[in-house]
Short mmCIF file of C-alpha atoms in Angstrom, two decimals:
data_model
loop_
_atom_site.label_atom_id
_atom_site.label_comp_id
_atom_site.label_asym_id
_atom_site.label_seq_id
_atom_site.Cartn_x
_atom_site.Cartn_y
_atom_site.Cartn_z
CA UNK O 24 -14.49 15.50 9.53
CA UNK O 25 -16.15 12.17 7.93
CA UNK O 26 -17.81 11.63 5.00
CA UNK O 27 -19.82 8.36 4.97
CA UNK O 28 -20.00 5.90 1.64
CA UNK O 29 -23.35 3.31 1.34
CA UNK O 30 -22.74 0.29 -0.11
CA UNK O 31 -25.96 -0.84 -0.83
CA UNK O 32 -25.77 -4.29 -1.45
CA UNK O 33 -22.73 -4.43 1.33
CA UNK O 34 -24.16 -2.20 4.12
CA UNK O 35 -22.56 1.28 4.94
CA UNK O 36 -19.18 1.46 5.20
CA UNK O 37 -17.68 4.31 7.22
CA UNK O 38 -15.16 6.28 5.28
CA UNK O 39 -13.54 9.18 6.40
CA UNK O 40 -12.10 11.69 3.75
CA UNK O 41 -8.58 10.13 4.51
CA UNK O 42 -9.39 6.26 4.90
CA UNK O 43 -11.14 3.93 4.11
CA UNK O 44 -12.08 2.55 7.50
CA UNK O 45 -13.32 -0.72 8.33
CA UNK O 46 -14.67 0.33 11.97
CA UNK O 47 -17.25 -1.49 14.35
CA UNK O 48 -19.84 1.32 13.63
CA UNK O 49 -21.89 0.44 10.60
CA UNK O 50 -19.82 -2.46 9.46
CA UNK O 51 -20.17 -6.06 9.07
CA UNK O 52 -19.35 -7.53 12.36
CA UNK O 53 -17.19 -11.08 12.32
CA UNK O 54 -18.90 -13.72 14.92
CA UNK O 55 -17.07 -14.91 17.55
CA UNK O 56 -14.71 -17.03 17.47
CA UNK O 57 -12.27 -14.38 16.10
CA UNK O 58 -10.64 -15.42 12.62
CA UNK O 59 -6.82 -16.57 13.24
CA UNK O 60 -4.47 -13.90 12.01
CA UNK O 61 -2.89 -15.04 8.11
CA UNK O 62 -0.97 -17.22 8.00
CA UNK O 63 1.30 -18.87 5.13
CA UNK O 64 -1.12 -20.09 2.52
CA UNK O 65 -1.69 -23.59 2.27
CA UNK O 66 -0.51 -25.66 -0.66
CA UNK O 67 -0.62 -25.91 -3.01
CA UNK O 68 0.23 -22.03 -3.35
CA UNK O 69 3.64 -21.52 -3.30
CA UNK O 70 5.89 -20.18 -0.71
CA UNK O 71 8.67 -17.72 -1.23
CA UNK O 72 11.46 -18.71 -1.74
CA UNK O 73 14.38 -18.79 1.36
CA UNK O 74 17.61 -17.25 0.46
CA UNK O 75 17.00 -15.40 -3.42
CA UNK O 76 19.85 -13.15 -4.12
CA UNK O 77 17.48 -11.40 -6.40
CA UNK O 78 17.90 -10.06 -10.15
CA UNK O 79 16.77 -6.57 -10.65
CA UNK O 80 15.67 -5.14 -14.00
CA UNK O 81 16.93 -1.88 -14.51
CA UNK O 82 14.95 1.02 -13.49
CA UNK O 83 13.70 3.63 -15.46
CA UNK O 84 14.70 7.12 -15.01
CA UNK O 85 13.43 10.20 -15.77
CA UNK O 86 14.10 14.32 -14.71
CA UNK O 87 12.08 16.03 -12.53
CA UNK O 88 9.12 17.88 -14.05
CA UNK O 89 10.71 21.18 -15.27
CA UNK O 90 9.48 24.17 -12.60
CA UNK O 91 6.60 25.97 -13.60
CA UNK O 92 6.32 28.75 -12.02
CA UNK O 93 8.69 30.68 -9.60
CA UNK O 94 9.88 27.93 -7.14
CA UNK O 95 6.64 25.54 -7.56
CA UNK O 96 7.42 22.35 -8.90
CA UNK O 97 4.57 20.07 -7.89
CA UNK O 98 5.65 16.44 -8.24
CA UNK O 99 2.26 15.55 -10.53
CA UNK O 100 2.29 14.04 -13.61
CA UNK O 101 1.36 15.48 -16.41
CA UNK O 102 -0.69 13.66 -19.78
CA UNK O 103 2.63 14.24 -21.99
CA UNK O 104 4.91 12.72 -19.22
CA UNK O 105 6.24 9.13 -18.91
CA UNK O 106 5.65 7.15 -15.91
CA UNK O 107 7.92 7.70 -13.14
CA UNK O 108 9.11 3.83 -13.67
CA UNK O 109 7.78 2.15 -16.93
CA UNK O 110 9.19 -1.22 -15.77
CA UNK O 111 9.43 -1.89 -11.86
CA UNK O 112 12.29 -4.30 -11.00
CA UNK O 113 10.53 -6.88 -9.06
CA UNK O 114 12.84 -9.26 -6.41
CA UNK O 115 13.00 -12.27 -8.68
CA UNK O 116 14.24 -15.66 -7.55
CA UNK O 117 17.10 -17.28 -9.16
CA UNK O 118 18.13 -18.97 -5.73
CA UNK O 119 18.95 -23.04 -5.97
CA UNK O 120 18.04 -23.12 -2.14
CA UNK O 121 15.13 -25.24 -2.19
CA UNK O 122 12.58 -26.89 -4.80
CA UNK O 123 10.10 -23.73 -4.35
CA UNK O 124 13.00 -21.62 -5.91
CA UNK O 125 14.27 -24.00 -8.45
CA UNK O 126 10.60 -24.17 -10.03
CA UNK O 127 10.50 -20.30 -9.88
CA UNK O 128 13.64 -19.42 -11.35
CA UNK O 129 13.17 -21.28 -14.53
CA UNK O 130 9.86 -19.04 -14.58
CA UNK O 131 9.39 -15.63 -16.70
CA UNK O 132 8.98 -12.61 -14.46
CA UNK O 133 5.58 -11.98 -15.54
CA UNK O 134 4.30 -15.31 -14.56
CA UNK O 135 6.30 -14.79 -11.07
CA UNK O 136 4.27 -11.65 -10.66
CA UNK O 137 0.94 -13.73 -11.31
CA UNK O 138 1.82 -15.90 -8.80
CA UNK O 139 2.96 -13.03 -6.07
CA UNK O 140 -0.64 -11.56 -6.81
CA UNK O 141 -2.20 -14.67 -6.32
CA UNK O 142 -0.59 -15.58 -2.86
CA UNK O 143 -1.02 -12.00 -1.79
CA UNK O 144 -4.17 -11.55 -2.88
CA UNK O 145 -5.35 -14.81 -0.99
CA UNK O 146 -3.61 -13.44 2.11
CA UNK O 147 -5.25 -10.64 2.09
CA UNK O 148 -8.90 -12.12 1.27
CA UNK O 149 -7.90 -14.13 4.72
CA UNK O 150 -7.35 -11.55 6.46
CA UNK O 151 -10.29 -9.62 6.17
CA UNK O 152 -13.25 -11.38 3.67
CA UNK O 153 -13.62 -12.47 -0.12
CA UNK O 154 -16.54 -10.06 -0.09
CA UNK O 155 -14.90 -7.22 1.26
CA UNK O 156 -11.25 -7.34 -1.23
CA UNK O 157 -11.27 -6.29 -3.77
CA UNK O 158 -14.82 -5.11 -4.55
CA UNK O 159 -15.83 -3.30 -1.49
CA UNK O 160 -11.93 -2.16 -1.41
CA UNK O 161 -11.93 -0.72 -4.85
CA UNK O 162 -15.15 1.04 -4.40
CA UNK O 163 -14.10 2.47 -1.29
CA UNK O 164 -10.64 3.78 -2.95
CA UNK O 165 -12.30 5.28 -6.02
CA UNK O 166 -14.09 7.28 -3.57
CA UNK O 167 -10.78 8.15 -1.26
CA UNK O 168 -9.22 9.20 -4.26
CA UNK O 169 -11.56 11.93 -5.40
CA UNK O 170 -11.45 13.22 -1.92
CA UNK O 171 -7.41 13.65 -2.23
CA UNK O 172 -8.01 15.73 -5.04
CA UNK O 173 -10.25 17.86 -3.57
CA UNK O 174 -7.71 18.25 -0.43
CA UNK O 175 -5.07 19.58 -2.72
CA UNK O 176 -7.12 21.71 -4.47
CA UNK O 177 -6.85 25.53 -3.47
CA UNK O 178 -7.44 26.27 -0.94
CA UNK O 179 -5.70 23.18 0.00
CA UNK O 180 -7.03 21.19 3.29
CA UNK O 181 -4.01 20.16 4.92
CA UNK O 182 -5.38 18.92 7.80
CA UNK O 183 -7.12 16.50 5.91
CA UNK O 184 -4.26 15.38 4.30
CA UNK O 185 -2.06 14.89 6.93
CA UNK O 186 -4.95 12.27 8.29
CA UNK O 187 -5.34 11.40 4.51
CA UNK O 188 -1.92 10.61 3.83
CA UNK O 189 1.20 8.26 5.51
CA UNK O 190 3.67 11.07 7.26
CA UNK O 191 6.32 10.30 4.68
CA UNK O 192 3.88 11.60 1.69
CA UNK O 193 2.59 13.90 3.53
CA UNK O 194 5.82 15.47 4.13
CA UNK O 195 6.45 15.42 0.59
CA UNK O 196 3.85 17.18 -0.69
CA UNK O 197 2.69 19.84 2.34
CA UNK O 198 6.26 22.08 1.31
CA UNK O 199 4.64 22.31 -2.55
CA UNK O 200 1.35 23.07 -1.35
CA UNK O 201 2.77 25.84 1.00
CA UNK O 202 4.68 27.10 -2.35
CA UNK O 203 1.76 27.75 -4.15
CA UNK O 204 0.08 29.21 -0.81
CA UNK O 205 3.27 31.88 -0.10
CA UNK O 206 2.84 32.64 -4.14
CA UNK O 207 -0.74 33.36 -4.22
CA UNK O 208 -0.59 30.77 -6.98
CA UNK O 209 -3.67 28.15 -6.91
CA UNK O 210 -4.10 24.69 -8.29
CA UNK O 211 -6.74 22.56 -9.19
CA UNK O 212 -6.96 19.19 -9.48
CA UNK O 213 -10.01 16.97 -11.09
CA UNK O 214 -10.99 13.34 -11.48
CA UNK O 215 -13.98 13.92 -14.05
CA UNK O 216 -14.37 10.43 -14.63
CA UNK O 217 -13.55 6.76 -13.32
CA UNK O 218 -13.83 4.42 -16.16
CA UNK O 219 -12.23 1.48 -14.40
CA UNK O 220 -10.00 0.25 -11.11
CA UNK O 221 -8.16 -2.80 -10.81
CA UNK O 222 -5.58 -4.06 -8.61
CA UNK O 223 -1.96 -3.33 -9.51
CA UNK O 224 0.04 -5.12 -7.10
CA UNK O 225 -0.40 -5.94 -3.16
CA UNK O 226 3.04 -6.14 -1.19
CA UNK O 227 3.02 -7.73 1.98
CA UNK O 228 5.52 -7.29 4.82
CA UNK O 229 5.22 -10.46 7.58
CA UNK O 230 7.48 -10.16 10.42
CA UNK O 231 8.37 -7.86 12.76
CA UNK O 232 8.32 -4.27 11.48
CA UNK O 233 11.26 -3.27 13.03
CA UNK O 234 13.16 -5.82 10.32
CA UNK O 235 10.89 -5.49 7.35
CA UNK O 236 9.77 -1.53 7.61
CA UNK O 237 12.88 -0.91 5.26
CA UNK O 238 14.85 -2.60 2.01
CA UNK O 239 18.02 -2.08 3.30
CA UNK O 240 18.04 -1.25 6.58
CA UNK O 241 21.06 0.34 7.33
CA UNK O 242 20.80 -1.24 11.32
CA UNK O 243 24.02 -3.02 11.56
CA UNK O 244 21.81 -4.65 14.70
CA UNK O 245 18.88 -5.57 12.29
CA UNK O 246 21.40 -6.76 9.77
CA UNK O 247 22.98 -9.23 12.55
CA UNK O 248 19.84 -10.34 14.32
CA UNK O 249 17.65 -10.88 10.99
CA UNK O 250 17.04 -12.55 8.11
CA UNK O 251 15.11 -11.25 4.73
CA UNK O 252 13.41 -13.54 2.31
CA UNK O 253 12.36 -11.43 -0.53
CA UNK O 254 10.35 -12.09 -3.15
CA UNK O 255 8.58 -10.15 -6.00
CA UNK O 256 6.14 -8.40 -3.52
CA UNK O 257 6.75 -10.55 -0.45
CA UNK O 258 8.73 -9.66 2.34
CA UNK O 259 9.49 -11.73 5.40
CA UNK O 260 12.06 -11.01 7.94
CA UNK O 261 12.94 -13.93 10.45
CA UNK O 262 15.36 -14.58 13.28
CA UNK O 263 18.59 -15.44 11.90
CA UNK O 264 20.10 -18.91 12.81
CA UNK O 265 22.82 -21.05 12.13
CA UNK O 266 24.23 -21.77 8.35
CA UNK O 267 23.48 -25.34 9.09
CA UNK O 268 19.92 -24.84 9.93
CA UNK O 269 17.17 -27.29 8.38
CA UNK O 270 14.89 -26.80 5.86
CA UNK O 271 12.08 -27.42 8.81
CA UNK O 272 13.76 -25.21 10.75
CA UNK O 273 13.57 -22.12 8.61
CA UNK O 274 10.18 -23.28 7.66
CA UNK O 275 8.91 -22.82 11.15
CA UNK O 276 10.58 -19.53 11.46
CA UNK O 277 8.29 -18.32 8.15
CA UNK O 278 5.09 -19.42 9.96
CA UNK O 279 5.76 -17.45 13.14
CA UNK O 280 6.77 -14.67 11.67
CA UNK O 281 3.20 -14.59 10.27
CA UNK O 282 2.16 -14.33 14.13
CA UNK O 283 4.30 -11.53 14.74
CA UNK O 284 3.01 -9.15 12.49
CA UNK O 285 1.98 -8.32 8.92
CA UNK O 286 1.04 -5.26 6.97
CA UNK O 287 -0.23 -4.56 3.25
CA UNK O 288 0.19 -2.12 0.77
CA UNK O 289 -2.27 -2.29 -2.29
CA UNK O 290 -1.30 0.11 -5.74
CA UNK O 291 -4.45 0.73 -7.45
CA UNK O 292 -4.54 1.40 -11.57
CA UNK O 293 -7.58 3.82 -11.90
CA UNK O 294 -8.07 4.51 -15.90
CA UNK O 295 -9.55 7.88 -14.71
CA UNK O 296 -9.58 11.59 -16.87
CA UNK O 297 -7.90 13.95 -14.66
CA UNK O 298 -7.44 17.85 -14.59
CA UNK O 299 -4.49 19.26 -13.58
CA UNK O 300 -4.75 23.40 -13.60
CA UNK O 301 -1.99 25.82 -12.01
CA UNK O 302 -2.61 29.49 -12.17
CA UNK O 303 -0.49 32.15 -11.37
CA UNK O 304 -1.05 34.96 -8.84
CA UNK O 305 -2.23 36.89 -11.73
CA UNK O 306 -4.42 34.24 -12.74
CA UNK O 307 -2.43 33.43 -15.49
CA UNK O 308 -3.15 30.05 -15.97
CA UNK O 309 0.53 28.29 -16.37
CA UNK O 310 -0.69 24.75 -16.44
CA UNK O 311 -3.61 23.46 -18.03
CA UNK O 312 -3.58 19.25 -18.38
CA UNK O 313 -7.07 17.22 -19.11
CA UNK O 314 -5.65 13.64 -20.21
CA UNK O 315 -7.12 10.68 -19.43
CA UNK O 316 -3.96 8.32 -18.04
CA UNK O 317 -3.69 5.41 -15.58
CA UNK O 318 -3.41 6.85 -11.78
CA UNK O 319 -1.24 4.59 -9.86
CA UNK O 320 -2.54 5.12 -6.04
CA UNK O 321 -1.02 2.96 -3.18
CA UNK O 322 -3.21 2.16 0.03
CA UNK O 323 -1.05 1.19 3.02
CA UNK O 324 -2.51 -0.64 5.89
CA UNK O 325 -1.25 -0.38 9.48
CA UNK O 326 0.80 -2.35 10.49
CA UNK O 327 -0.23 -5.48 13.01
CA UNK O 328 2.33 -6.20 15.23
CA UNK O 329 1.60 -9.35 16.49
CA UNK O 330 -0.74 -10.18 13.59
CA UNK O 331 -3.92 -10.80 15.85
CA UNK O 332 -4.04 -7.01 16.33
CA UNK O 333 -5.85 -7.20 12.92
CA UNK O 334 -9.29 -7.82 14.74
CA UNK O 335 -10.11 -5.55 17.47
CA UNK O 336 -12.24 -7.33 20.28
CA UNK O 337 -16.02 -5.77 21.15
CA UNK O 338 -18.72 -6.79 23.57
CA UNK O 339 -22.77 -6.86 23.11
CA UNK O 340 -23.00 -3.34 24.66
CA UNK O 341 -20.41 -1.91 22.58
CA UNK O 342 -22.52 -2.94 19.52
CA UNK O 343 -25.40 -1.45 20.79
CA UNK O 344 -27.40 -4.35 20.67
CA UNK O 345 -28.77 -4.05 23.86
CA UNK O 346 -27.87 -8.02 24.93
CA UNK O 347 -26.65 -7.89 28.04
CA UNK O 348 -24.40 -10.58 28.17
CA UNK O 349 -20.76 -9.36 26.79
CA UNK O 350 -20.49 -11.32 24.55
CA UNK O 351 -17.07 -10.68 22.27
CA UNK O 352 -16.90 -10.56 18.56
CA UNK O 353 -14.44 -9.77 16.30
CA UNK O 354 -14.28 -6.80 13.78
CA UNK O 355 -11.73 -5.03 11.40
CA UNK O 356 -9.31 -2.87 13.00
CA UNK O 357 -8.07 -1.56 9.66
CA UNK O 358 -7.68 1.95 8.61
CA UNK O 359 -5.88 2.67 5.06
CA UNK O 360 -4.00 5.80 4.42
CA UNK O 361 -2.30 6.65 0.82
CA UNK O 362 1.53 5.95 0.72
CA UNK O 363 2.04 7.27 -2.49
CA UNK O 364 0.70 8.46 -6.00
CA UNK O 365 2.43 7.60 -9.13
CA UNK O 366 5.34 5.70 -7.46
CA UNK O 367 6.44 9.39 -6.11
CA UNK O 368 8.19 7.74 -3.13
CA UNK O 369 8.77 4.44 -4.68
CA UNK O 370 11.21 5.71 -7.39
CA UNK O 371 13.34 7.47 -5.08
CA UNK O 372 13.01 4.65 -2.70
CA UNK O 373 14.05 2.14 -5.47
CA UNK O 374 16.86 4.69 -6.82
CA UNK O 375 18.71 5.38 -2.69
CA UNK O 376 18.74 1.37 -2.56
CA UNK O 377 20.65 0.59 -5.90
CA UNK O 378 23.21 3.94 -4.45
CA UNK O 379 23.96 1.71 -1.67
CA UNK O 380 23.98 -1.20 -3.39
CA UNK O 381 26.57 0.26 -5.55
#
C-alpha cells in the first residue's frame, strides 16, 4: 500500500507509508550522463583523519521505562523522561598522524561536529541534489513519521512496519506490539503538531559494507584484512597495508573506497507535540502523555555497494516518453527506511561496544 506526497513547487514525489522513495515514476529524472558516485570532497573541506584512536565522552545512562502494565513495557519515551543519551560520544581525533588531525585535535568537539555536518552534508547534496536534501528530505520525513505513528497505533499495521522499518527495529518493537495485542491492551500514538525539523546529524559509512556495517566487528578476518578511519560521523574502512605505507598511499585507498560503496543515515530533530495513550483491557487508561519534546528519528539509506549503484539506469520507453530511441538516463535508486527512534538501538549499540572495549 502507497500513499503519494505532492510537492508542489518540486513535482510529486512517490512516498510509500514506509519510505520515502526517490523512484523513476513521478520524480525528477537526472540527464544522461549519469552523475559520478561521491566521492571525497574537494578541498578545501577537510578529510578525516587516518589513524584517530578516538576519545569518547562518557555516555549517559538511564533504566528502562518502569513496566506499565502486565508484561508491556513499550520502549517510548515519555514527556517526564530524559533522553536516552543527553550527550553522544562522538569519535574525536586526537591522532598526530597527519596535518588534517593535528588541526582537528586542537579543535573543541562541537566545532568538530560542525565540520562532520558540513562534509557529510555536502556528500550527501552530491549524491543526490542541493534541491532535493534537505528540503524535499525533511518534508518527505515529517510526512513518514506521522505514518509510523499511525502503524503502531491499535490495531497496529505490522506489515507496514516491517516495510516501514530496518529488520533490526523492526524486531525490536513487533514483540511489544504483540504484548499489547495478546493483552487486549491498545495504544495510541499522536503527532498533533510539527512545529519544526532540522537535521541532527548524517553518518556516512564509505567502503565496503562488509568492513564498515559494524563498530567493532568482532570478524577476526575483517579485523586482519581492514582498516577503520573513524571520525565523528565518518566511517571509512580500507584495505589494510603495510606500517610503512605513504601518506599517498593511504590517500588513494580513501578515494576508492568511495567507489566501493557508501551508505547514509540521517537523525532528524522534529520539535513535534506527541500523544502517547496506553489503555488497559478494561479500558483503563494506564498511560496518558501529551508533551511537546524533540523526536529524534533516524532515516537509513541502502546501502550502495559499489557506489554507482546509487543511480539506477532507464531508457526512453521506460519513462514513458514515447521516444523511441533508448536513450539512458539516470535516476535515484534510493529508498529510506527508519533505523531507529530516540537512539533506541543506538544506546544499546553504544553501551555492547564500550563492554567489549572494556
Amino acid at each position: 500500500m502507497k500513499h503519494e506526497f505532492s510537492h508542489a513547487s518540486k513535482g510529486t514525489i512517490n512516498l510509500p507509508i514506509f519510505i520515502i522513495n526517490r523512484s523513476p515514476i513521478g520524480t525528477r529524472n537526472y540527464s544522461s550522463p549519469p552523475q559520478p558516485p561521491p566521492g571525497p570532497p574537494s578541498d578545501p573541506s577537510p578529510t578525516p583523519p587516518l589513524e584517530p584512536p578516538g576519545v569518547r565522552t562518557p555516555v549517559e545512562s538511564l533504566p528502562p521505562p518502569q513496566k506499565t502494565h502486565d508484561s508491556i513495557t513499550f520502549p517510548w519515551l515519555h514527556g517526564n523522561q530524559l533522553p536516552r543519551i543527553i550527550n553522544y560520544p562522538y569519535l574525536i581525533s586526537n591522532s598526530r598522524k597527519s596535518l588534517t588531525s593535528q588541526i582537528l585535535s586542537l579543535l573543541p568537539v562541537f566545532l568538530q561536529h560542525k565540520i562532520s555536518m558540513w562534509v557529510t552534508a555536502k556528500m550527501l547534496k552530491g549524491a543526490t541534489s542541493s534541491s532535493y536534501f534537505p528540503d524535499e528530505f525533511l518534508a518527505g520525513a515529517s510526512y513518514a513519521i506521522r505514518q509510523v505513528c499511525a502503524a503502531f497505533s491499535t490495531p497496529s499495521d505490522l506489515e507496514a512496519l516491517k516495510q516501514m522499518f530496518t529488520p533490526k527495529l523492526y524486531d525490536h518493537f513487533v514483540t511489544e506490539l504483540e504484548k499489547i495485542s495478546s493483552e487486549k491492551s491498545s495504544i495510541t500514538i499522536e503527532i498533533s503538531k510539527i512545529y519544526n525539523a532540522k537535521i541532527h546529524d548524517i553518518w556516512v559509512n564509505v567502503g565496503p559494507q562488509k568492513a564498515t556495517q559494524k563498530r567493532l566487528s568482532d570478524d577476526k578476518e575483517i579485523q586482519k584484512n581492514y582498516l577503520i578511519i573513524h571520525w565523528m560521523t565518518i566511517r571509512i574502512g580500507i584495505q589494510r597495508g603495510d606500517e610503512k605505507e605513504s601518506y599517498t598511499e593511504r590517500k588513494a585507498k580513501v578515494s576508492k573506497a568511495f567507489s566501493d560503496g557508501i551508505g547514509f543515515k540521517v537523525d532528524v530533530n522534529f520539535d513535534a507535540d506527541i500523544i502517547y495513550s496506553l489503555k488497559s483491557s478494561e479500558n483503563q487508561q494506564l498511560i496518558y502523555d501529551q508533551v511537546r519534546r524533540p523526536l529524534i528519528v533516524r532515516f537509513e539509506s541502502p546501502y550502495f555497494e559499489p557506489s554507482n549503484k546509487i543511480f539506477k539506469k532507464i531508457t526512453s520507453n521506460e519513462t514513458g516518453s514515447g521516444d523511441i530511441n533508448e536513450e539512458e538516463d539516470s535516476v535515484m535508486n534510493w529508498n529510506w527506511q527508519v533505523g531507529d527512534i530516540d537512539y533506541l538501538l543506538e544506546k544499546e549499540d553504544l553501551e555492547s561496544e564500550e563492554k567489549l572495549e572494556t
